[in-house]
Coordinates of C-alpha atoms in Angstrom, one line a residue:
Chain A
M1 CA 0.1 -0.1 0.1
E2 CA 1.2 3.0 -0.7
L3 CA 0.7 6.8 0.4
K4 CA 0.6 10.3 -0.7
V5 CA 2.8 12.4 1.6
V6 CA 1.1 15.5 1.1
E7 CA -1.7 14.4 2.8
T8 CA -2.2 13.6 6.0
P9 CA -3.6 9.7 6.7
K10 CA -6.8 9.6 9.0
E11 CA -5.2 7.2 11.5
Q12 CA -2.1 9.8 12.3
G13 CA -4.8 12.1 14.2
G14 CA -3.5 14.8 15.7
C15 CA -3.5 17.4 13.6
S16 CA -7.1 18.1 11.2
A17 CA -6.8 19.7 8.3
S18 CA -9.3 22.4 9.5
S19 CA -6.8 23.5 12.5
C20 CA -3.9 22.8 11.0
G21 CA -3.5 25.5 8.5
G22 CA -0.6 26.0 5.6
S23 CA -1.4 22.2 4.2
A24 CA -3.4 21.3 0.9
D25 CA -6.2 24.2 2.3
Q26 CA -6.4 25.8 5.5
L27 CA -9.7 27.2 5.2
A28 CA -11.2 24.2 4.0
H29 CA -13.2 23.6 7.1
L30 CA -14.8 27.3 6.0
P31 CA -18.4 27.6 4.4
E32 CA -17.9 28.2 0.6
A33 CA -19.7 31.9 1.0
I34 CA -16.2 32.5 3.2
R35 CA -14.0 30.4 0.8
E36 CA -14.8 32.3 -2.3
K37 CA -14.7 35.8 -0.7
V38 CA -10.9 35.6 0.7
K39 CA -9.8 32.9 -1.8
N40 CA -7.5 36.3 -3.7
H41 CA -6.9 37.9 -0.6
P42 CA -3.5 37.3 0.3
C43 CA -3.3 38.0 4.2
Y44 CA -6.1 35.8 4.9
S45 CA -5.4 32.7 2.7
E46 CA -1.9 31.4 2.8
Q47 CA -2.5 29.6 -1.2
A48 CA -3.3 33.3 -2.6
H49 CA -0.2 35.1 -1.0
H50 CA 1.9 33.4 -3.5
H51 CA -0.4 34.7 -6.8
Y52 CA -2.2 38.1 -5.3
A53 CA -0.7 41.5 -3.8
R54 CA -1.7 43.7 -1.2
M55 CA -1.0 47.1 -0.5
H56 CA -1.7 49.6 2.2
V57 CA -2.3 53.7 1.9
A58 CA -1.3 55.7 4.5
V59 CA -4.0 57.8 5.6
A60 CA -4.6 57.7 9.3
P61 CA -2.0 59.2 12.0
A62 CA -3.8 59.5 15.0
C63 CA -4.0 57.3 16.8
N64 CA -6.0 56.8 20.4
I65 CA -4.2 54.0 22.5
Q66 CA -0.5 53.2 23.0
C67 CA 0.9 49.8 23.0
H68 CA 4.3 49.2 24.6
Y69 CA 5.9 47.9 21.6
C70 CA 4.9 51.1 19.5
N71 CA 6.5 54.7 19.3
R72 CA 4.9 57.2 17.5
K73 CA 8.4 59.8 16.9
Y74 CA 9.5 56.2 14.6
D75 CA 10.3 56.6 10.7
C76 CA 12.4 55.3 8.9
A77 CA 13.1 54.3 5.1
N78 CA 15.0 51.4 5.9
E79 CA 12.4 49.6 8.6
S80 CA 9.7 47.5 7.8
R81 CA 7.2 46.7 10.1
P82 CA 3.7 47.7 11.4
G83 CA 3.3 51.7 12.4
V84 CA 6.0 53.2 10.4
V85 CA 5.6 55.6 6.8
S86 CA 7.4 57.2 4.6
E87 CA 4.7 60.0 4.1
L88 CA 1.1 60.4 4.3
L89 CA -1.4 61.2 2.5
T90 CA -5.1 62.5 1.7
P91 CA -8.1 60.9 0.8
E92 CA -7.8 62.3 -2.5
Q93 CA -3.9 61.1 -3.3
A94 CA -4.9 57.4 -0.9
V95 CA -7.3 57.2 -3.8
K96 CA -4.9 58.2 -7.0
K97 CA -2.3 55.9 -5.1
T98 CA -4.6 53.1 -5.3
L99 CA -5.5 53.4 -8.8
A100 CA -2.2 53.8 -10.1
V101 CA -0.8 50.5 -8.3
A102 CA -4.1 48.4 -9.5
A103 CA -2.9 49.5 -12.9
N104 CA 0.6 48.9 -12.8
I105 CA -0.1 45.6 -10.4
P106 CA -2.9 43.7 -11.4
Q107 CA -2.4 41.1 -9.4
M108 CA -3.3 43.5 -7.0
T109 CA -6.7 42.4 -5.0
V110 CA -6.8 44.8 -1.4
L111 CA -6.3 47.7 -0.7
G112 CA -6.1 48.0 3.4
I113 CA -6.0 51.4 5.7
A114 CA -3.7 49.8 8.7
G115 CA -1.9 53.5 10.1
P116 CA 0.3 54.6 11.1
G117 CA -2.3 55.1 13.8
D118 CA -5.0 54.0 14.5
P119 CA -7.4 54.2 10.9
L120 CA -10.9 54.5 13.2
A121 CA -9.5 57.4 15.4
N122 CA -9.3 59.4 11.8
P123 CA -12.8 58.4 10.7
E124 CA -13.6 61.1 8.4
R125 CA -9.5 60.3 6.6
T126 CA -10.6 56.5 6.7
L127 CA -14.1 56.5 5.7
A128 CA -13.6 59.4 2.7
T129 CA -10.7 56.5 0.9
F130 CA -13.0 53.9 1.3
R131 CA -16.2 55.7 -0.1
A132 CA -14.1 56.7 -2.8
L133 CA -12.7 53.7 -3.8
S134 CA -15.6 51.5 -3.5
E135 CA -17.2 53.7 -6.6
Q136 CA -14.0 54.4 -8.3
A137 CA -12.4 50.8 -8.4
P138 CA -15.3 48.0 -7.6
D139 CA -13.0 45.7 -8.6
I140 CA -10.5 45.5 -4.9
K141 CA -11.6 44.4 -2.0
L142 CA -10.9 46.8 1.0
C143 CA -10.1 46.1 4.7
V144 CA -9.4 47.6 7.7
S145 CA -7.4 47.4 10.8
T146 CA -8.2 48.9 14.1
N147 CA -7.3 48.7 17.9
G148 CA -10.8 48.5 18.6
L149 CA -11.1 51.1 20.9
A150 CA -13.3 53.2 18.2
L151 CA -14.8 49.8 16.7
P152 CA -18.6 49.9 17.9
E153 CA -19.7 53.4 16.8
L154 CA -18.7 52.8 13.3
V155 CA -19.5 48.9 12.7
D156 CA -22.3 50.9 10.7
E157 CA -20.5 52.8 8.8
L158 CA -17.6 50.6 8.0
C159 CA -20.6 48.0 6.4
Q160 CA -21.9 51.0 4.4
H161 CA -18.3 51.1 2.1
N162 CA -18.3 48.0 1.3
I163 CA -15.8 46.6 3.5
D164 CA -16.1 43.1 4.8
H165 CA -12.4 42.3 6.1
V166 CA -11.9 43.7 9.4
T167 CA -8.6 42.9 11.2
I168 CA -9.0 43.4 15.0
T169 CA -5.5 43.4 17.6
I170 CA -6.6 41.9 20.0
N171 CA -3.7 41.2 22.9
C172 CA -5.3 40.0 25.7
V173 CA -8.5 39.7 27.3
D174 CA -7.1 40.2 31.1
P175 CA -7.3 43.8 31.8
D176 CA -4.5 42.6 34.0
V177 CA -2.5 41.6 31.4
G178 CA -3.6 44.3 29.0
A179 CA -2.2 46.8 31.8
K180 CA 1.2 45.4 30.7
I181 CA 0.9 45.9 27.3
Y182 CA -1.4 49.5 27.0
P183 CA 0.2 52.6 29.2
W184 CA -2.9 54.5 28.4
I185 CA -5.9 55.0 26.0
F186 CA -7.9 58.5 25.1
W187 CA -11.4 57.6 26.1
Q188 CA -14.2 60.5 26.6
G189 CA -11.9 63.1 26.4
R190 CA -9.9 61.8 28.9
R191 CA -6.1 59.9 29.2
I192 CA -7.4 57.0 31.0
R193 CA -4.0 54.9 32.4
G194 CA -3.5 51.4 33.9
R195 CA -5.8 48.5 34.5
K196 CA -8.9 50.7 33.9
A197 CA -7.8 51.7 30.2
A198 CA -7.3 47.5 29.6
E199 CA -10.5 46.7 30.8
I200 CA -11.9 50.0 28.3
L201 CA -10.1 48.6 25.6
I202 CA -11.1 45.4 26.4
A203 CA -14.8 45.7 26.6
Q204 CA -14.5 47.8 23.2
Q205 CA -12.7 45.2 21.3
Q206 CA -15.2 42.0 22.4
K207 CA -17.9 44.3 21.3
G208 CA -16.9 45.5 18.2
L209 CA -16.1 42.1 17.3
E210 CA -19.3 40.4 18.0
M211 CA -20.9 43.2 16.0
L212 CA -18.9 42.2 12.8
T213 CA -19.9 38.8 13.3
A214 CA -23.3 39.3 13.6
R215 CA -23.3 41.5 10.5
G216 CA -21.5 38.6 8.0
V217 CA -18.3 40.9 8.3
L218 CA -14.6 38.5 8.3
V219 CA -13.1 39.1 11.6
K220 CA -9.0 38.8 11.9
V221 CA -7.9 38.7 15.0
N222 CA -4.0 39.6 15.1
S223 CA -2.3 39.4 18.3
V224 CA 1.0 40.0 19.2
M225 CA 3.4 37.1 21.2
I226 CA 5.1 39.0 23.8
P227 CA 6.7 36.5 26.1
G228 CA 6.0 36.9 29.6
V229 CA 3.9 38.7 29.1
N230 CA 0.8 37.8 27.3
D231 CA 2.5 34.1 25.4
E232 CA 0.3 32.0 27.9
H233 CA -2.5 33.9 27.9
L234 CA -2.8 34.0 24.0
K235 CA -4.3 30.5 23.7
E236 CA -7.6 31.7 26.3
V237 CA -7.5 34.8 23.6
S238 CA -8.2 31.9 20.6
K239 CA -10.1 30.6 22.4
V240 CA -12.7 33.9 23.3
V241 CA -11.9 35.4 19.8
K242 CA -13.1 32.2 18.3
A243 CA -16.2 31.3 19.6
K244 CA -17.9 35.1 18.9
G245 CA -16.9 34.1 15.9
A246 CA -13.5 35.5 13.8
F247 CA -12.4 33.2 10.9
L248 CA -8.5 33.5 11.7
H249 CA -6.0 33.9 14.5
N250 CA -2.6 35.7 13.8
V251 CA -0.4 35.6 16.3
M252 CA 2.8 37.8 15.4
P253 CA 6.1 38.0 17.3
L254 CA 7.1 41.4 19.5
I255 CA 9.5 43.2 17.3
A256 CA 11.6 45.1 20.2
E257 CA 14.6 47.1 19.6
A258 CA 16.6 49.4 21.3
E259 CA 16.7 51.9 17.9
H260 CA 12.9 51.8 18.1
G261 CA 12.9 53.7 21.3
T262 CA 9.5 51.9 22.6
F263 CA 8.6 51.0 26.1
Y264 CA 10.0 47.0 25.5
G265 CA 12.9 48.1 23.3
V266 CA 14.4 50.6 25.4
M267 CA 13.3 48.2 28.7
G268 CA 14.8 45.4 27.6
Q269 CA 12.1 43.1 26.5
R270 CA 12.6 39.7 24.3
S271 CA 10.8 39.0 21.2
P272 CA 10.3 35.3 20.5
D273 CA 12.1 33.0 18.5
A274 CA 11.0 31.2 15.5
A275 CA 10.7 28.2 17.3
E276 CA 8.2 29.8 20.8
L277 CA 6.5 31.2 18.0
Q278 CA 5.4 28.0 16.3
A279 CA 4.8 26.4 19.3
L280 CA 2.4 29.1 20.7
Q281 CA 0.7 29.1 16.8
D282 CA 0.1 24.9 17.2
A283 CA -1.0 25.5 20.6
C284 CA -3.6 27.7 19.4
A285 CA -4.5 25.9 16.5
G286 CA -5.9 23.4 18.3
D287 CA -8.9 26.1 18.9
M288 CA -8.6 28.2 16.0
N289 CA -7.6 28.6 12.2
M290 CA -4.3 30.2 12.1
M291 CA -2.7 32.3 10.1
R292 CA 1.3 31.5 9.6
H293 CA 1.9 33.9 6.5
C294 CA 2.3 37.0 8.0
R295 CA 5.0 39.6 7.1
Q296 CA 4.4 42.5 9.4
C297 CA 4.3 45.2 6.6
R298 CA 4.4 48.7 6.8
A299 CA 1.1 50.6 7.0
D300 CA 1.9 52.1 3.6
A301 CA 3.4 48.8 2.0
V302 CA 2.6 47.8 -1.9
G303 CA 2.9 44.6 -3.5
M304 CA 3.6 41.1 -2.7
L305 CA 4.0 39.9 0.7
G306 CA 7.2 40.2 1.5
E307 CA 8.1 42.6 -0.7
D308 CA 7.9 46.7 -1.0
R309 CA 7.8 48.5 -4.0
G310 CA 6.6 52.4 -2.5
D311 CA 9.1 53.1 -3.9
E312 CA 7.4 52.8 -7.0
F313 CA 4.6 54.6 -6.2
T314 CA 5.3 58.1 -4.5
L315 CA 3.1 61.1 -4.2
E316 CA 5.6 62.7 -7.1
K317 CA 5.5 59.6 -9.0
I318 CA 2.0 59.2 -9.5
E319 CA 0.9 62.7 -9.8
A320 CA 2.9 62.1 -13.3
M321 CA 0.5 58.9 -14.2
E322 CA -2.0 59.1 -16.5
I323 CA -4.0 56.6 -15.5
D324 CA -7.4 54.9 -17.5
Y325 CA -8.6 53.0 -14.6
A326 CA -11.6 51.0 -17.2
A327 CA -8.9 49.6 -19.0
A328 CA -7.1 48.6 -16.1
M329 CA -9.8 47.1 -15.0
E330 CA -10.1 45.1 -17.8
R331 CA -6.8 43.8 -17.6
R332 CA -7.0 43.2 -14.1
A333 CA -9.6 40.7 -14.9
E334 CA -7.6 39.0 -17.5
V335 CA -4.3 38.9 -15.4
H336 CA -6.7 37.2 -12.6
A337 CA -8.6 34.4 -14.9
R338 CA -4.6 33.5 -15.8
I339 CA -3.7 33.1 -11.9
E340 CA -6.8 31.0 -11.2
A341 CA -5.8 28.7 -14.1
E342 CA -2.9 27.9 -12.9
R343 CA -4.1 27.6 -9.3
A344 CA -6.5 25.0 -10.7
E345 CA -3.3 23.5 -12.9
Q346 CA -1.8 23.6 -9.8
E347 CA -4.4 22.0 -8.0
R348 CA -4.8 19.2 -10.5
A349 CA -1.6 17.9 -10.6
K350 CA -1.7 18.1 -6.9
A351 CA -4.6 15.7 -7.5
S352 CA -3.7 12.9 -9.4
G353 CA -0.4 12.8 -8.3
G354 CA 1.7 14.3 -10.9
N355 CA 4.4 15.7 -9.0
V356 CA 4.0 14.0 -5.7
A357 CA 6.0 12.0 -4.0
F358 CA 5.0 8.4 -2.9
V359 CA 6.4 6.3 0.3
S360 CA 5.3 3.2 1.4
L361 CA 3.4 2.7 4.1
D362 CA 5.5 -0.1 5.6
S363 CA 8.8 1.4 5.3
L364 CA 6.5 4.4 7.3
R365 CA 5.8 1.6 10.3
A366 CA 9.2 0.6 10.2
R367 CA 10.2 3.7 11.2
P368 CA 8.2 4.4 13.8
Q369 CA 10.4 7.7 14.5
T370 CA 9.9 9.2 11.5
P371 CA 12.0 12.6 11.8
K372 CA 10.1 16.1 11.2
A373 CA 12.2 18.3 9.3
L374 CA 11.7 21.8 8.6
I375 CA 12.3 23.0 5.1
A376 CA 13.0 26.5 3.7
V377 CA 12.0 27.3 0.1
S378 CA 13.0 31.1 -1.7
T379 CA 10.4 32.1 -3.9
Q380 CA 9.1 34.8 -5.7
G381 CA 5.6 33.8 -6.1
G382 CA 3.3 31.9 -8.0
G383 CA 3.3 28.8 -5.2
V384 CA 6.9 27.8 -7.0
V385 CA 10.6 27.7 -6.1
N386 CA 11.8 29.9 -8.5
Q387 CA 14.4 32.7 -6.7
H388 CA 18.2 32.4 -6.5
F389 CA 19.5 31.3 -3.3
G390 CA 21.0 35.2 -3.0
H391 CA 18.1 36.8 -3.9
A392 CA 15.8 35.4 -0.9
R393 CA 14.8 38.2 1.8
E394 CA 13.0 35.9 2.8
F395 CA 12.2 32.1 3.3
L396 CA 8.8 30.3 3.5
V397 CA 9.7 27.0 6.1
Y398 CA 7.9 24.1 6.0
E399 CA 7.9 21.3 8.3
A400 CA 8.0 17.3 6.6
S401 CA 7.0 14.7 8.4
A402 CA 5.1 11.7 7.5
N403 CA 1.9 13.1 7.7
G404 CA 3.0 15.6 5.1
V405 CA 3.8 18.6 4.5
R406 CA 2.6 21.9 5.9
F407 CA 3.3 26.0 6.2
I408 CA 5.1 27.1 9.6
G409 CA 6.0 30.5 8.8
P410 CA 7.6 33.2 6.6
R411 CA 11.6 33.7 8.0
R412 CA 12.9 37.0 7.4
V413 CA 16.7 37.2 6.0
D414 CA 16.6 41.5 7.2
A415 CA 15.4 41.4 10.1
Y416 CA 12.9 43.6 10.0
C417 CA 15.8 46.3 8.9
S418 CA 17.1 46.3 5.3
G419 CA 19.6 48.9 6.2
D420 CA 23.4 48.8 5.2
D421 CA 26.5 49.0 6.9
T422 CA 25.8 52.5 8.3
C423 CA 23.3 50.6 10.4
G424 CA 25.9 49.4 12.2
E425 CA 25.2 45.6 11.3
A426 CA 28.3 43.9 10.7
E427 CA 27.5 40.7 10.0
T428 CA 27.1 39.8 6.0
T429 CA 24.3 38.7 4.4
L430 CA 25.4 35.2 3.8
Q431 CA 25.9 35.6 8.1
R432 CA 22.7 36.9 8.9
T433 CA 20.6 33.8 6.3
I434 CA 22.3 30.9 7.6
K435 CA 21.0 32.5 11.5
V436 CA 17.8 33.1 10.0
L437 CA 17.9 29.5 8.9
E438 CA 18.9 27.9 12.4
G439 CA 16.8 25.1 13.0
C440 CA 16.1 23.8 9.5
A441 CA 17.5 20.5 7.6
G442 CA 17.2 21.5 4.2
V443 CA 16.8 24.9 1.7
L444 CA 15.4 24.5 -1.6
S445 CA 16.3 27.5 -4.5
A446 CA 15.7 28.0 -7.6
K447 CA 20.0 28.2 -7.9
I448 CA 22.4 28.8 -5.1
G449 CA 26.5 29.6 -5.5
L450 CA 29.0 27.4 -4.0
P451 CA 29.9 29.5 -1.4
P452 CA 27.2 29.8 0.3
W453 CA 26.7 26.2 -0.7
E454 CA 29.5 25.2 1.4
A455 CA 28.7 27.6 4.2
L456 CA 25.1 26.3 5.0
E457 CA 26.7 22.3 4.3
A458 CA 29.2 23.5 7.3
V459 CA 26.0 24.3 9.3
G460 CA 24.1 20.7 8.6
I461 CA 21.5 22.5 6.3
Q462 CA 21.5 20.4 3.0
P463 CA 20.9 22.6 0.4
S464 CA 19.5 21.9 -3.1
G465 CA 18.6 23.0 -6.7
E466 CA 17.4 20.3 -8.0
Y467 CA 13.5 21.1 -7.6
A468 CA 13.5 24.4 -9.4
W469 CA 9.9 26.1 -10.5
E470 CA 8.3 22.7 -9.1
P471 CA 5.2 23.5 -6.9
I472 CA 6.4 24.5 -3.2
E473 CA 4.7 21.8 -1.5
E474 CA 5.4 18.9 -3.8
A475 CA 8.9 20.1 -3.9
V476 CA 9.3 19.6 -0.2
A477 CA 7.8 16.5 0.1
A478 CA 10.3 14.8 -2.5
F479 CA 13.5 16.6 -0.5
Y480 CA 11.7 15.4 2.0
Q481 CA 11.5 11.6 0.9
E482 CA 15.9 12.4 -0.2
L483 CA 16.9 14.1 3.1
L484 CA 15.5 11.1 4.7
K485 CA 17.5 8.3 2.4
G486 CA 20.4 10.2 2.1
G487 CA 20.3 9.8 6.2
H488 CA 20.4 13.5 6.2
L489 CA 17.7 13.5 9.3
D490 CA 19.2 11.0 11.3
Q491 CA 21.9 13.0 13.3
R492 CA 19.3 16.2 12.8
D493 CA 17.2 13.8 14.8
E494 CA 16.8 15.2 18.6
R495 CA 17.6 19.3 17.6
T496 CA 14.3 19.3 14.7
R497 CA 12.1 17.0 17.4
E498 CA 12.4 20.2 19.5
V499 CA 11.7 22.3 17.0
A500 CA 9.2 20.4 15.5
Chain B
M1 CA -3.5 81.7 28.9
A2 CA -2.7 79.0 26.2
L3 CA -0.9 75.9 25.3
K4 CA 1.8 75.4 22.9
I5 CA 3.0 73.0 20.3
I6 CA 7.0 73.2 20.0
E7 CA 8.9 70.8 17.3
S8 CA 9.4 67.5 18.8
C9 CA 5.0 67.4 17.4
V10 CA 4.8 64.6 15.0
N11 CA 2.3 65.9 13.2
C12 CA 0.1 63.3 13.6
W13 CA -3.4 65.3 13.8
A14 CA -4.8 63.7 16.7
C15 CA -5.1 66.6 18.7
E16 CA -6.9 69.2 15.9
P17 CA -10.4 67.7 15.7
L18 CA -10.6 68.4 19.2
C19 CA -9.9 71.1 19.8
P20 CA -13.5 72.8 21.4
S21 CA -12.0 76.3 19.6
G22 CA -10.7 75.7 17.0
A23 CA -7.2 76.9 17.9
I24 CA -5.4 74.3 16.3
F25 CA -3.6 74.7 12.6
E26 CA -1.9 72.3 10.7
A27 CA 1.4 73.9 9.3
R28 CA 5.4 73.2 8.5
P29 CA 6.9 72.1 10.0
H30 CA 4.4 71.3 12.7
F31 CA 1.4 71.5 14.3
I32 CA 0.7 74.9 16.0
I33 CA -1.9 76.6 18.5
D34 CA -3.2 80.0 17.8
P35 CA -2.8 81.9 21.3
K36 CA -5.7 84.0 20.8
R37 CA -8.3 81.0 20.2
C38 CA -6.9 78.2 23.0
T39 CA -8.8 78.7 26.3
E40 CA -7.0 75.9 27.4
C41 CA -10.3 74.2 27.1
E42 CA -11.6 75.6 30.1
G43 CA -15.7 75.5 30.3
D44 CA -15.4 72.8 27.4
H45 CA -13.5 70.1 29.3
A46 CA -11.7 69.3 32.6
Q47 CA -8.7 68.5 30.6
P48 CA -7.1 70.3 27.7
Q49 CA -7.6 68.0 25.0
C50 CA -4.9 68.2 22.7
A51 CA -2.3 67.6 25.7
E52 CA -4.8 64.9 26.9
I53 CA -4.5 62.6 23.9
C54 CA -0.8 64.1 22.2
P55 CA 1.5 60.8 22.5
I56 CA 4.1 62.7 22.0
E57 CA 6.1 63.4 25.8
G58 CA 7.0 67.4 25.9
A59 CA 5.2 68.6 22.5
I60 CA 3.3 70.5 24.3
L61 CA 3.7 73.2 26.6
N62 CA 1.3 75.0 29.4
S63 CA 1.6 78.8 29.7
F64 CA 4.7 78.1 31.9
G65 CA 6.1 77.0 29.4
E66 CA 6.6 73.9 31.2
P67 CA 5.5 70.0 29.6
V68 CA 1.5 69.4 29.9
N69 CA 3.2 65.6 29.6
P70 CA 7.0 65.0 31.3
P71 CA 9.4 62.5 29.9
G72 CA 8.6 59.3 30.9
S73 CA 4.7 60.3 32.2
L74 CA 3.0 58.8 28.7
T75 CA 6.1 55.6 27.1
G76 CA 6.7 54.8 31.1
I77 CA 10.1 54.5 30.1
P78 CA 12.3 56.3 33.0
P79 CA 14.5 59.1 32.0
H80 CA 17.6 57.3 32.9
R81 CA 16.7 54.1 31.2
L82 CA 16.1 55.9 28.1
A83 CA 18.9 57.8 28.1
E84 CA 21.3 54.6 28.9
A85 CA 19.6 53.2 25.8
M86 CA 20.2 55.7 23.5
A87 CA 23.7 56.2 25.0
E88 CA 24.9 52.7 23.9
I89 CA 22.9 52.8 20.7
R90 CA 25.3 55.3 19.7
A91 CA 28.2 54.0 21.2
R92 CA 28.3 51.5 18.8

C-alpha cells in the first residue's frame, strides 16, 4: 500500500485539516461563501499569498491608545514593520495611489488602511478613502485594521462602504495582562491609564468583534506574542475570539529593539524566537484556524507579501501617471483569470499525484520515529521554487514529516531592517541568512552559488537547486524523502524534534 | 493663557479635531496653536484635550512653558533608562 505524503492520513490524528494551517488548504473548513471571499486575499489565504498582492495607504496618522511595542516618533526608510511610513496621504492622494498601483500591479486585489495610527481614530479620512474607492474601483477588496477602541460606534458605517474584512488587534482578554501592554487610552475626552484603560479597551474590542460577525463581516484577530507577558494567555484569547466568530487568528512575534525607542525595546523585553512562535501557534491551532504567513507589513506597503514596491509609487511619481482605470480593470480581470487557471492546474496536478512523492506505509511503520524536518524555500511568487538563494529576502519554512507537509511561517533575512553598513550591522548577508535558517534541515532555491552552498553544508543545512520551478509543497515532500533516504535527518533527529 | 505645540510634534493630527476652540492648525514643520483662540479648554473640558491625547512627551507646553506631559509620563520609560539606551546605541 502506498500513501501520498502530501496528504494527512486520518489514522495519524492530532492534526485535522481545519486547524492545521498551511497544508493543502488551511481554509477548507470554512463555508463556501467565506472561502469565495478570501480565496484571492493574500493576507487571509496562505495559498493566495503566492499569487496576489496587497497595498496599504497611510491616511490615518492619529491614534487613540498607546501600545508598549509602538513609538509614534519613529520613521525610517529601512524599517519594515507596522506603524512605520514614509509619507502621509490625504484621502484624494490615497485614491490616486491605489488606482495607480492597481493599474501597474494587476495582481493587487486588496487595499487596506492600517495606520500609521489607528484607522478608526481618523474616521473622516479613513471613510472618505473607502467611499471613493468603493465607487471608483469596485474590483478591489477593502480592508481595515484597528485596535478596536472606536470600533463599535463605526461598525455600521464601515458596512456601508463595501468593507467585508476587518482585522482587530487583540492582545489580551484579561485587564491585568492588558495593563502590562497598554500604558494609556484616550477615552471620552480623558487619558485613562492602567487596568481601567485595559478594561475599557477589551470591552470595546469584544463588542466590536461581536457586532461585526453578527453582520456577516469577516474578522481576523491579530495578536502580538510578548514572552512572559501574554504568551500563555493568547491560548485563552484564541478560544474566546473563535467562540465569538473570528475566522482567523494571526499570532505575530513582538518586534522590540532599543533603536525603535519603544517601551519594550528600551526596557529589554525580548522577542520570541521562531520555535517559540511556532509552538504557540500550534497550541492555539487546536482551537482555531491559524495564520502563519503574515509579514507584519508597514502601513504603506505595496506589492506581494514580503516585498515592498512603495518606492515606485511615491506622491511625485503618481502625480505624473495617467490612469485609464476602465482599461486597467479589463486587464486586471484577464490577469486574475490567468492566475486562477494556473492555480486550478496546480491543484489538478496535485490531485492526480503528478509531482507527488510516494512513500510506502510499510516503510513508515518500520520507522516509527520518522523525524520531522524543517525545510526552507526561496520563492518570488506563483507557488513554485523560483528564487535564487542569494536574492532571497525571506524564506518560507515548511515542516515535512510522515504526516505530510505543512506551512510553518516566513523568516525574514533582513530581520526588519534592510539598512546597509551605516546601520551598524557588521554581519554579512550570508551570515545573517544562515542564522535565519537555524533549525532547518535543508533549503530549496532555484539556484545556489558555491560559497553559500559550502557554508550551509558546514552548519548541517542541506541545500538543493534540483527542484527549481516545481510547486513548493510537492518539492518539499520530495526533498524530504531525499534527505531521509540520504540519512541527513538521522543525526538531526534530536534537535529538530525539539523545534517541531 | 494658552498651550503651545513645539518642534517635537510628529504631525499626527490627533489633537486638531478635538480642540473646542478651533485653535489648532496644520502647519510646517509642525502643528501650531493660535494663542489668541486657545482657552486651555476651560469651560469645555476638565483637561485640555490636545495635551490629553498627544502621544509625544514634551510636545505641548503649558502657559509657564512646562511640558504638560513630562518625560516618562506617557511611554512609562524612566528617563534614565532611555538615556542609557540611547548612549549605548550611539557608542556602537
